Amino acid sequence: MFYVTINGLSLTGMNNGFAQSSHKNVLSVIKNLRLGVHEAKTRIVMDVKGPITYRYFLLANPYRLVLDMLEVDFELNPAPRNSTGGVLGYRFGLLKPGISRVVVDLSKPFLVDKHFIIKPGAKPQNRLVIDLIPTTRSKFLAYVRKSRNQEVVGLPKLKSEEQKQQTAQEFKKKSPQEKISKSKIIVLDPGHGGVDPGAIGIQGTYEKRIVLMAAKSIKKILSKSGRYEVILTRKSDRFIPLRNRVAIARHSQADLFISLHADSIKNGAVRGATVYTLSENASDREAAQLAERENKSDLIAGIDLNAESKEVTDILIDLVQRETMNQSAVFAGAVVQEITKKIKTHRRPHKFAGFAVLKALDIPSILLEMGYLSNIEDETLLNTNLFQKKLGLAILQGLDRYFFKGQTFKY
Ligand code: ZN
């Protein structure tokens, strides 16, 4: 339960459909919100631990600034009691699964002059800064009318022109070596684990065990290149809810997320690796059935996922996810090009389906089925060091193709 006191008025909970985030997943945290009152502007500063993706808009009657973000946790003090710099107070909480909201109540019309994120320097947190400047009621209302399609901030492609130029200049300043030395963060996600064994092979191979072995071997190969920092969602035989796997990727500010699997199907003749990316419509029945099985992981462990599917309808999520899905498909293409050279792949090596674990809204994600435990040759191969090395090298080359297109490396 959560209390806000604004000018002596005490609100219990958030009545307009708001609620405090209740789950204990690893998400970004808003640690602090403060105001800087200057002669010509009022500055709102929020300290954010972890990445933030946001949009804002203004509302009239009464005047409000609304800030929507991909879901965060709040560790904020209640709003200040006294109106300062035209800010009467603020409210915050979960708007709906996937989206958090901060509402700032304003005593008079303002426009947003600037808004930007300061990356951590000496301080360990990102800072989100919003500068408000006083305006007239008619200008405020004109802005509210034309601002139906807000931009989403936090995605490279959707940055403002000014930010784009800044980034381009920063990029130019750096020498090629420096560019390469900043390693990319890859989250490898060995599927299943603990109470959820995943598929079990004809010869008794457990999917949860083989994917962990493969993840460790791939990690070694990627780390050795010096270009990638690898984080595993699990290092031992333990269960991790699908949602937490996604949260780990977000919290690590991952550049890419790769979920590893080796499933089993009825047809024992089918074999080879397949790369899957997220899509509302599955590319075929087999892909749809596979996604259904994978998504059951949380059910097996008794976790309720009902709230998950609703989030796809939000416009903010739509915008973010469309870009992420494009990037995921590009990365999938790069991996497919490399794995087909080294290991046996499925006759259609890139497929689409609605995998819950690929719903990290702002991180390109793929799910790699390394082979089928229902096929005896695949099962035997998957257990060999040689296969795992070939796969690791193929993923390294796929990553290089995706991140460092046109550059050549020794393998
Ligand atoms: Zn699986």
XYZ file of N, CA, C and O in Angstrom, residues 186-193 196 207 210-212 214-215 218 222 230-234 240-246 249 256-263 273-278 290 294-295 297 328 331 335 339 355-360 363-371 391 395 399:
280
model
N 25.970 -9.365 -23.686
C 25.100 -10.409 -24.224
C 24.557 -11.221 -23.049
O 25.322 -11.713 -22.223
N 23.249 -11.351 -22.978
C 22.668 -12.217 -21.953
C 22.308 -13.554 -22.595
O 21.547 -13.609 -23.560
N 22.941 -14.612 -22.079
C 22.638 -15.975 -22.538
C 21.685 -16.603 -21.533
O 21.943 -16.578 -20.327
N 20.615 -17.164 -22.043
C 19.565 -17.674 -21.178
C 19.377 -19.178 -21.387
O 18.637 -19.589 -22.280
N 20.029 -20.014 -20.558
C 19.774 -21.450 -20.667
C 18.338 -21.731 -20.219
O 17.984 -21.425 -19.084
N 17.526 -22.281 -21.114
C 16.103 -22.485 -20.813
C 15.873 -23.469 -19.674
O 16.760 -24.237 -19.303
N 14.635 -23.396 -19.116
C 14.193 -24.370 -18.100
C 15.109 -24.360 -16.864
O 15.711 -23.347 -16.565
N 15.222 -25.490 -16.175
C 16.054 -25.555 -14.969
C 15.237 -25.864 -13.735
O 14.044 -25.560 -13.664
N 11.604 -27.392 -13.598
C 11.191 -27.541 -15.000
C 12.336 -28.153 -15.813
O 13.294 -27.470 -16.156
N 16.978 -31.483 -21.296
C 17.159 -30.191 -21.967
C 17.791 -29.174 -21.024
O 18.708 -28.443 -21.389
N 21.583 -29.812 -20.862
C 22.353 -29.612 -22.099
C 22.438 -28.122 -22.471
O 23.464 -27.651 -22.950
N 21.367 -27.370 -22.189
C 21.404 -25.939 -22.533
C 22.332 -25.169 -21.589
O 22.987 -24.203 -22.000
N 22.436 -25.628 -20.340
C 23.356 -24.968 -19.393
C 24.811 -25.216 -19.813
O 25.633 -24.299 -19.819
N 25.865 -25.892 -22.836
C 26.109 -25.124 -24.065
C 26.332 -23.651 -23.734
O 27.246 -23.013 -24.278
N 25.509 -23.114 -22.824
C 25.631 -21.690 -22.467
C 27.013 -21.397 -21.903
O 27.633 -20.381 -22.250
N 29.526 -21.508 -24.753
C 29.391 -20.326 -25.629
C 29.948 -19.091 -24.922
O 30.638 -18.269 -25.519
N 32.727 -16.460 -26.432
C 32.399 -15.047 -26.646
C 33.298 -14.146 -25.799
O 33.801 -13.124 -26.267
N 29.528 -11.493 -21.228
C 28.394 -12.427 -21.234
C 27.836 -12.620 -19.831
O 28.578 -12.851 -18.881
N 26.539 -12.505 -19.723
C 25.856 -12.739 -18.451
C 24.891 -13.903 -18.643
O 24.140 -13.932 -19.630
N 24.933 -14.884 -17.758
C 24.002 -16.014 -17.831
C 22.810 -15.760 -16.904
O 22.991 -15.271 -15.797
N 21.614 -16.116 -17.362
C 20.434 -15.939 -16.493
C 20.441 -16.968 -15.371
O 19.853 -16.747 -14.321
N 21.087 -18.105 -15.607
C 21.298 -19.065 -14.515
C 22.610 -19.804 -14.756
O 22.971 -20.079 -15.905
N 14.001 -20.433 -13.071
C 13.866 -18.976 -13.156
C 12.608 -18.667 -13.955
O 12.473 -19.140 -15.085
N 11.667 -17.900 -13.401
C 10.463 -17.564 -14.175
C 10.847 -16.826 -15.470
O 11.852 -16.107 -15.493
N 10.044 -17.018 -16.504
C 10.339 -16.405 -17.807
C 10.507 -14.897 -17.661
O 11.395 -14.284 -18.235
N 9.618 -14.309 -16.886
C 9.628 -12.870 -16.714
C 10.937 -12.375 -16.077
O 11.432 -11.306 -16.403
N 11.468 -13.153 -15.155
C 12.727 -12.752 -14.509
C 13.895 -12.834 -15.479
O 14.843 -12.065 -15.382
N 13.812 -13.778 -16.407
C 14.886 -13.889 -17.412
C 14.936 -12.597 -18.220
O 16.001 -12.054 -18.500
N 13.751 -12.120 -18.592
C 13.655 -10.867 -19.333
C 14.154 -9.710 -18.466
O 14.899 -8.837 -18.919
N 17.883 -9.420 -18.302
C 18.418 -8.789 -19.519
C 18.271 -7.267 -19.453
O 19.204 -6.531 -19.765
N 21.906 -7.658 -26.371
C 21.209 -8.757 -27.028
C 20.867 -9.839 -26.008
O 21.576 -10.017 -25.022
N 19.801 -10.561 -26.305
C 19.367 -11.646 -25.429
C 19.226 -12.915 -26.278
O 18.610 -12.891 -27.336
N 19.858 -14.004 -25.812
C 19.777 -15.269 -26.555
C 19.306 -16.368 -25.607
O 19.989 -16.696 -24.644
N 18.143 -16.923 -25.873
C 17.622 -18.018 -25.063
C 17.968 -19.342 -25.754
O 17.771 -19.489 -26.959
N 18.509 -20.286 -24.988
C 18.975 -21.556 -25.573
C 18.048 -22.705 -25.191
O 17.701 -22.865 -24.016
N 17.692 -23.498 -26.185
C 16.791 -24.636 -25.967
C 17.197 -25.813 -26.837
O 17.961 -25.670 -27.788
N 16.637 -26.982 -26.505
C 16.792 -28.177 -27.341
C 15.570 -29.026 -27.064
O 15.553 -29.797 -26.114
N 14.537 -28.828 -27.844
C 13.272 -29.446 -27.518
C 13.036 -30.770 -28.215
O 13.901 -31.296 -28.896
N 19.243 -27.164 -36.131
C 19.029 -25.965 -35.315
C 18.049 -25.005 -35.988
O 17.961 -24.946 -37.208
N 17.307 -24.265 -35.164
C 16.358 -23.270 -35.655
C 16.470 -22.012 -34.791
O 16.597 -22.113 -33.580
N 16.429 -20.852 -35.447
C 16.435 -19.585 -34.713
C 15.018 -19.012 -34.741
O 14.417 -18.897 -35.806
N 14.493 -18.674 -33.563
C 13.142 -18.116 -33.477
C 13.188 -16.670 -33.026
O 13.988 -16.300 -32.168
N 12.325 -15.851 -33.624
C 12.133 -14.490 -33.111
C 10.651 -14.288 -32.817
O 9.801 -15.049 -33.263
N 10.380 -13.221 -32.065
C 9.023 -12.972 -31.579
C 8.103 -12.482 -32.681
O 8.476 -11.655 -33.503
N 5.534 -25.129 -30.366
C 6.778 -25.021 -29.595
C 6.680 -23.856 -28.609
O 6.996 -24.000 -27.423
N 7.057 -23.884 -24.589
C 8.058 -23.082 -23.871
C 7.388 -22.133 -22.878
O 7.889 -21.913 -21.789
N 6.253 -21.576 -23.286
C 5.574 -20.618 -22.415
C 4.970 -21.279 -21.190
O 4.587 -20.604 -20.245
N 6.546 -23.033 -19.170
C 7.575 -23.158 -18.128
C 7.113 -22.587 -16.796
O 7.286 -23.200 -15.753
N 15.717 -7.791 -33.866
C 15.820 -9.218 -33.560
C 15.908 -10.032 -34.845
O 16.688 -10.981 -34.942
N 19.327 -9.674 -36.382
C 20.299 -10.505 -35.655
C 20.082 -11.986 -35.969
O 21.045 -12.731 -36.200
N 22.853 -14.723 -37.387
C 23.183 -16.001 -36.740
C 22.910 -17.165 -37.702
O 23.732 -18.077 -37.834
N 25.463 -20.144 -38.587
C 25.286 -21.531 -38.111
C 25.086 -22.506 -39.270
O 25.497 -23.654 -39.180
N 6.862 -16.341 -28.276
C 7.562 -16.791 -27.073
C 7.565 -15.709 -25.993
O 8.014 -14.584 -26.243
N 7.116 -16.078 -24.788
C 7.076 -15.104 -23.689
C 8.470 -14.601 -23.333
O 8.644 -13.444 -22.983
N 9.461 -15.476 -23.447
C 10.809 -15.099 -23.008
C 11.477 -14.110 -23.980
O 12.500 -13.515 -23.673
N 10.872 -13.907 -25.145
C 11.439 -12.961 -26.113
C 10.805 -11.581 -26.002
O 11.008 -10.722 -26.848
N 10.018 -11.366 -24.951
C 9.294 -10.098 -24.848
C 10.029 -9.035 -24.047
O 9.424 -8.228 -23.371
N 11.345 -9.025 -24.111
C 12.104 -7.910 -23.540
C 11.914 -6.775 -24.518
O 12.534 -6.731 -25.561
N 15.059 -4.931 -25.960
C 16.327 -5.620 -26.247
C 16.096 -6.660 -27.336
O 15.268 -7.551 -27.171
N 16.822 -6.562 -28.457
C 16.666 -7.582 -29.494
C 16.939 -8.970 -28.913
O 17.919 -9.162 -28.202
N 16.049 -9.910 -29.209
C 16.101 -11.226 -28.571
C 15.842 -12.332 -29.578
O 14.988 -12.194 -30.449
N 16.579 -13.427 -29.429
C 16.281 -14.618 -30.227
C 16.209 -15.839 -29.319
O 16.732 -15.826 -28.209
N 15.528 -16.858 -29.804
C 15.510 -18.138 -29.112
C 16.120 -19.151 -30.053
O 15.699 -19.274 -31.204
N 17.170 -19.813 -29.587
C 17.877 -20.764 -30.432
C 17.574 -22.176 -29.980
O 17.909 -22.566 -28.866
N 16.901 -22.913 -30.849
C 16.714 -24.343 -30.620
C 17.939 -24.998 -31.248
O 18.092 -25.005 -32.465
N 18.817 -25.533 -30.419
C 20.097 -26.034 -30.924
C 19.932 -27.310 -31.743
O 20.779 -27.647 -32.567
N 18.860 -28.016 -31.479
C 18.584 -29.274 -32.170
C 17.424 -29.942 -31.453
O 16.881 -29.363 -30.510
N 29.019 -24.388 -32.337
C 27.872 -23.513 -32.110
C 28.335 -22.176 -31.529
O 27.899 -21.110 -31.971
N 27.904 -18.491 -33.189
C 27.226 -17.373 -32.517
C 28.156 -16.159 -32.452
O 27.743 -15.031 -32.714
N 27.301 -12.617 -34.068
C 27.337 -11.369 -33.293
C 28.238 -10.345 -33.977
O 27.883 -9.171 -34.107
